[in-house]
Tab-separated table of C-alpha atoms in Angstrom:
chain	number	residue	atom	x	y	z
A	192	ILE	CA	-43.957	-111.969	-39.120
A	193	ILE	CA	-47.754	-112.265	-38.915
A	194	SER	CA	-48.334	-108.515	-38.697
A	195	SER	CA	-45.889	-107.714	-41.511
A	196	ALA	CA	-48.414	-107.789	-44.363
A	197	ALA	CA	-52.024	-106.754	-44.912
A	198	ASP	CA	-52.746	-110.039	-46.713
A	199	ILE	CA	-52.007	-112.460	-43.905
A	200	LYS	CA	-52.119	-115.528	-46.155
A	201	THR	CA	-48.936	-114.416	-47.933
A	202	ILE	CA	-46.854	-114.764	-44.782
A	203	TYR	CA	-48.316	-117.849	-43.055
A	204	ASP	CA	-45.600	-120.083	-44.545
A	205	ARG	CA	-42.837	-117.873	-43.110
A	206	PHE	CA	-44.604	-117.979	-39.759
A	207	ALA	CA	-44.857	-121.798	-39.872
A	208	ALA	CA	-41.119	-122.079	-40.561
A	209	GLU	CA	-40.346	-119.928	-37.510
A	210	VAL	CA	-42.679	-121.965	-35.286
A	211	GLN	CA	-41.101	-125.197	-36.581
A	212	ALA	CA	-37.761	-123.977	-35.217
A	213	ILE	CA	-39.085	-123.813	-31.641
A	214	LEU	CA	-41.980	-126.308	-31.626
A	215	PRO	CA	-41.478	-129.130	-34.149
A	216	PHE	CA	-44.594	-130.373	-35.921
A	217	ASP	CA	-45.714	-132.555	-38.805
A	218	ARG	CA	-48.824	-130.422	-39.283
A	219	ILE	CA	-49.744	-126.897	-38.200
A	220	ALA	CA	-53.174	-125.331	-38.444
A	221	ILE	CA	-54.801	-122.075	-37.538
A	222	ASN	CA	-58.472	-122.680	-36.848
A	223	ARG	CA	-61.133	-120.018	-36.433
A	224	VAL	CA	-64.634	-120.588	-35.125
A	225	ASP	CA	-67.863	-119.432	-36.732
A	226	PHE	CA	-70.061	-118.952	-33.682
A	227	GLY	CA	-73.224	-118.629	-35.764
A	228	THR	CA	-72.897	-122.085	-37.314
A	229	ARG	CA	-70.877	-123.630	-34.441
A	230	THR	CA	-68.239	-124.779	-36.922
A	231	VAL	CA	-64.454	-124.631	-37.080
A	232	HIS	CA	-62.796	-123.334	-40.264
A	233	SER	CA	-59.248	-124.280	-41.169
A	234	GLN	CA	-57.802	-120.843	-41.913
A	235	TYR	CA	-54.283	-122.095	-42.606
A	236	VAL	CA	-52.729	-125.558	-42.784
A	237	ALA	CA	-49.198	-126.717	-43.541
A	238	GLY	CA	-47.695	-130.162	-43.391
A	239	ARG	CA	-49.505	-133.463	-43.492
A	240	GLN	CA	-52.972	-133.251	-45.019
A	241	VAL	CA	-56.151	-134.489	-43.330
A	242	ASP	CA	-59.385	-135.089	-45.240
A	243	GLY	CA	-62.012	-132.540	-44.227
A	244	ARG	CA	-59.398	-130.328	-42.567
A	245	LYS	CA	-57.850	-128.547	-45.543
A	246	PRO	CA	-57.690	-124.732	-45.765
A	247	GLY	CA	-61.219	-123.427	-46.131
A	248	ASP	CA	-62.849	-126.634	-44.855
A	249	ALA	CA	-65.402	-126.400	-42.056
A	250	PHE	CA	-66.230	-129.068	-39.489
A	251	PRO	CA	-68.427	-129.194	-36.353
A	252	LEU	CA	-67.022	-127.475	-33.263
A	253	ALA	CA	-68.556	-129.965	-30.827
A	254	GLY	CA	-66.155	-132.617	-29.561
A	255	THR	CA	-63.013	-130.894	-30.838
A	256	ALA	CA	-59.919	-129.857	-28.962
A	257	THR	CA	-60.447	-126.373	-30.427
A	258	SER	CA	-63.689	-126.135	-28.423
A	259	MET	CA	-61.821	-127.150	-25.264
A	260	VAL	CA	-59.005	-124.599	-25.566
A	261	MET	CA	-61.475	-121.861	-26.435
A	262	ALA	CA	-63.664	-122.662	-23.419
A	263	SER	CA	-60.703	-122.766	-21.031
A	264	LYS	CA	-58.706	-120.006	-22.782
A	265	CYS	CA	-55.653	-122.125	-21.921
A	266	GLY	CA	-53.302	-124.217	-23.988
A	267	MET	CA	-53.397	-127.990	-23.824
A	268	MET	CA	-51.718	-131.030	-25.237
A	269	ILE	CA	-53.315	-134.194	-26.492
A	270	PRO	CA	-50.911	-136.991	-25.621
A	271	GLY	CA	-50.805	-140.305	-27.364
A	272	MET	CA	-53.903	-142.269	-26.377
A	273	THR	CA	-55.875	-145.123	-27.859
A	274	ASP	CA	-58.507	-144.422	-30.485
A	275	ALA	CA	-61.171	-145.551	-27.993
A	276	GLU	CA	-59.939	-143.047	-25.379
A	277	LEU	CA	-59.830	-140.298	-27.986
A	278	ALA	CA	-63.328	-141.170	-29.255
A	279	ALA	CA	-64.650	-140.880	-25.710
A	280	ARG	CA	-62.905	-137.582	-24.876
A	281	LEU	CA	-62.528	-135.761	-28.220
A	282	PRO	CA	-64.489	-137.451	-31.025
A	283	GLY	CA	-63.961	-134.429	-33.277
A	284	HIS	CA	-60.216	-135.106	-33.220
A	285	LEU	CA	-60.516	-138.628	-34.673
A	286	PRO	CA	-60.018	-137.618	-38.355
A	287	VAL	CA	-56.665	-136.096	-37.408
A	288	ARG	CA	-55.664	-139.251	-35.525
A	289	GLN	CA	-56.706	-141.448	-38.444
A	290	ALA	CA	-54.423	-139.372	-40.672
A	291	GLY	CA	-51.477	-140.391	-38.475
A	292	MET	CA	-51.227	-137.466	-36.046
A	293	LYS	CA	-50.578	-139.134	-32.673
A	294	SER	CA	-50.135	-136.034	-30.473
A	295	ALA	CA	-51.204	-132.410	-30.572
A	296	LEU	CA	-50.380	-129.134	-28.868
A	297	MET	CA	-52.969	-126.375	-28.930
A	298	ALA	CA	-53.346	-122.796	-27.760
A	299	PRO	CA	-56.355	-120.489	-28.007
A	300	LEU	CA	-56.359	-117.421	-30.222
A	301	ILE	CA	-57.688	-114.602	-28.046
A	302	PHE	CA	-58.444	-111.020	-29.084
A	303	GLU	CA	-59.830	-108.410	-26.693
A	304	GLY	CA	-60.576	-111.132	-24.141
A	305	ASN	CA	-62.548	-113.331	-26.546
A	306	ALA	CA	-61.306	-116.670	-27.867
A	307	PHE	CA	-62.006	-116.969	-31.599
A	308	GLY	CA	-59.897	-119.936	-32.664
A	309	ALA	CA	-56.836	-122.041	-31.982
A	310	LEU	CA	-53.250	-122.584	-33.025
A	311	VAL	CA	-52.838	-126.346	-33.514
A	312	LEU	CA	-49.528	-128.201	-33.794
A	313	MET	CA	-49.596	-131.950	-34.485
A	314	SER	CA	-47.048	-134.715	-34.676
A	315	ALA	CA	-46.897	-138.331	-35.778
A	316	ASP	CA	-44.731	-138.924	-32.675
A	317	PRO	CA	-47.041	-139.741	-29.737
A	318	ASP	CA	-44.499	-138.269	-27.280
A	319	ARG	CA	-43.605	-135.091	-29.211
A	320	TYR	CA	-45.112	-132.567	-26.779
A	321	SER	CA	-44.843	-132.100	-23.035
A	322	ALA	CA	-46.383	-129.774	-20.467
A	323	GLN	CA	-43.364	-127.457	-20.872
A	324	ASP	CA	-44.416	-126.784	-24.484
A	325	ILE	CA	-47.842	-125.397	-23.528
A	326	PRO	CA	-46.623	-121.928	-22.393
A	327	ILE	CA	-44.528	-121.632	-25.562
A	328	ALA	CA	-47.550	-122.418	-27.751
A	329	GLU	CA	-49.644	-119.938	-25.726
A	330	SER	CA	-46.999	-117.266	-26.226
A	331	VAL	CA	-46.937	-117.845	-29.991
A	332	ALA	CA	-50.752	-117.760	-30.109
A	333	ASN	CA	-50.813	-114.526	-28.086
A	334	GLN	CA	-48.363	-112.910	-30.500
A	335	ILE	CA	-50.409	-113.756	-33.601
A	336	SER	CA	-53.972	-113.395	-32.287
A	337	GLY	CA	-54.335	-109.652	-32.867
A	338	ALA	CA	-53.031	-109.764	-36.428
A	339	ILE	CA	-55.250	-112.740	-37.317
A	340	ALA	CA	-58.324	-111.108	-35.741
A	341	ASN	CA	-57.643	-107.887	-37.648
A	342	SER	CA	-57.161	-109.827	-40.867
A	343	LEU	CA	-60.510	-111.574	-40.314
A	344	LEU	CA	-62.187	-108.216	-39.641
A	345	LEU	CA	-60.684	-106.799	-42.843
A	346	MET	CA	-61.908	-109.795	-44.860
A	347	GLU	CA	-65.401	-109.387	-43.358
A	348	ARG	CA	-65.402	-105.658	-44.137
A	349	ASN	CA	-64.363	-106.330	-47.739
A	350	ARG	CA	-67.094	-108.961	-48.035
A	351	ALA	CA	-69.685	-106.522	-46.650
A	352	GLU	CA	-68.538	-103.752	-49.010
A	353	GLY	CA	-68.861	-106.141	-51.965
A	354	ALA	CA	-72.378	-107.132	-50.888
A	355	LEU	CA	-73.327	-103.465	-50.485
A	356	LYS	CA	-72.068	-102.615	-53.991
A	357	GLU	CA	-74.015	-105.566	-55.385
A	358	SER	CA	-77.157	-104.437	-53.582
A	359	GLU	CA	-76.759	-100.841	-54.792
A	360	ALA	CA	-76.298	-102.012	-58.388
A	361	SER	CA	-79.428	-104.151	-58.107
A	362	LEU	CA	-81.479	-101.251	-56.736
A	363	LYS	CA	-80.229	-98.918	-59.475
A	364	SER	CA	-81.211	-101.474	-62.071
A	365	ILE	CA	-84.694	-101.845	-60.585
A	366	PHE	CA	-85.034	-98.043	-60.396
A	367	ARG	CA	-84.134	-97.661	-64.094
A	368	VAL	CA	-86.429	-100.374	-65.490
A	369	ALA	CA	-89.412	-100.122	-63.112
A	370	PRO	CA	-92.720	-100.020	-65.039
A	371	ILE	CA	-93.940	-97.163	-62.820
A	372	GLY	CA	-92.588	-93.711	-62.180
A	373	ILE	CA	-90.292	-93.426	-59.164
A	374	GLY	CA	-88.937	-90.161	-57.807
A	375	VAL	CA	-86.472	-89.466	-55.034
A	376	VAL	CA	-87.070	-86.393	-52.896
A	377	HIS	CA	-84.404	-84.959	-50.604
A	378	ASP	CA	-85.093	-81.858	-48.515
A	379	ARG	CA	-88.340	-81.259	-50.450
A	380	ILE	CA	-86.441	-81.238	-53.758
A	381	LEU	CA	-86.943	-83.879	-56.443
A	382	THR	CA	-83.394	-85.173	-56.973
A	383	GLN	CA	-83.931	-88.245	-59.163
A	384	VAL	CA	-86.602	-89.764	-61.381
A	385	ASN	CA	-86.612	-92.851	-63.509
A	386	ASP	CA	-87.535	-92.820	-67.227
């Protein structure tokens, strides 16, 4: 499903419905990491909402389960534990817990050997997930990682092309209205001059 459209956002809901059939959840998220800012961005979210974790939101990577699955490149589950235990082990996961998500199942998104995010399934049931669910989540993450990575690369390319067009338009404007004469020479031939 994920690789069936160039605009990946149009098919995330279909994907979530298919995942729900094999790994029940109250909330699903696809998180990607911005390594430059050391933040996690919620790329896609369905189900129960969490403040600060809506699509497009960014939050610190440190202390999150996303950081753990990316470092290990292995899936994991977060079983029901007290808030104090969670605060000690994964303080970045507390907002999700406070929104009522008692357990989580996570798998890293890996493309060309590099982890770039995580598939996150959450449940209000503290006993929803078991160790047997981890390989299933990893398999789902493996199947979608390439398409998500390619989608992110396409978005970045489109952003860069837009910035380049903006820059070119700005330079053309400066060239036209500059108070001094400017000429462009290519192969010893004057090819452009401003007014």
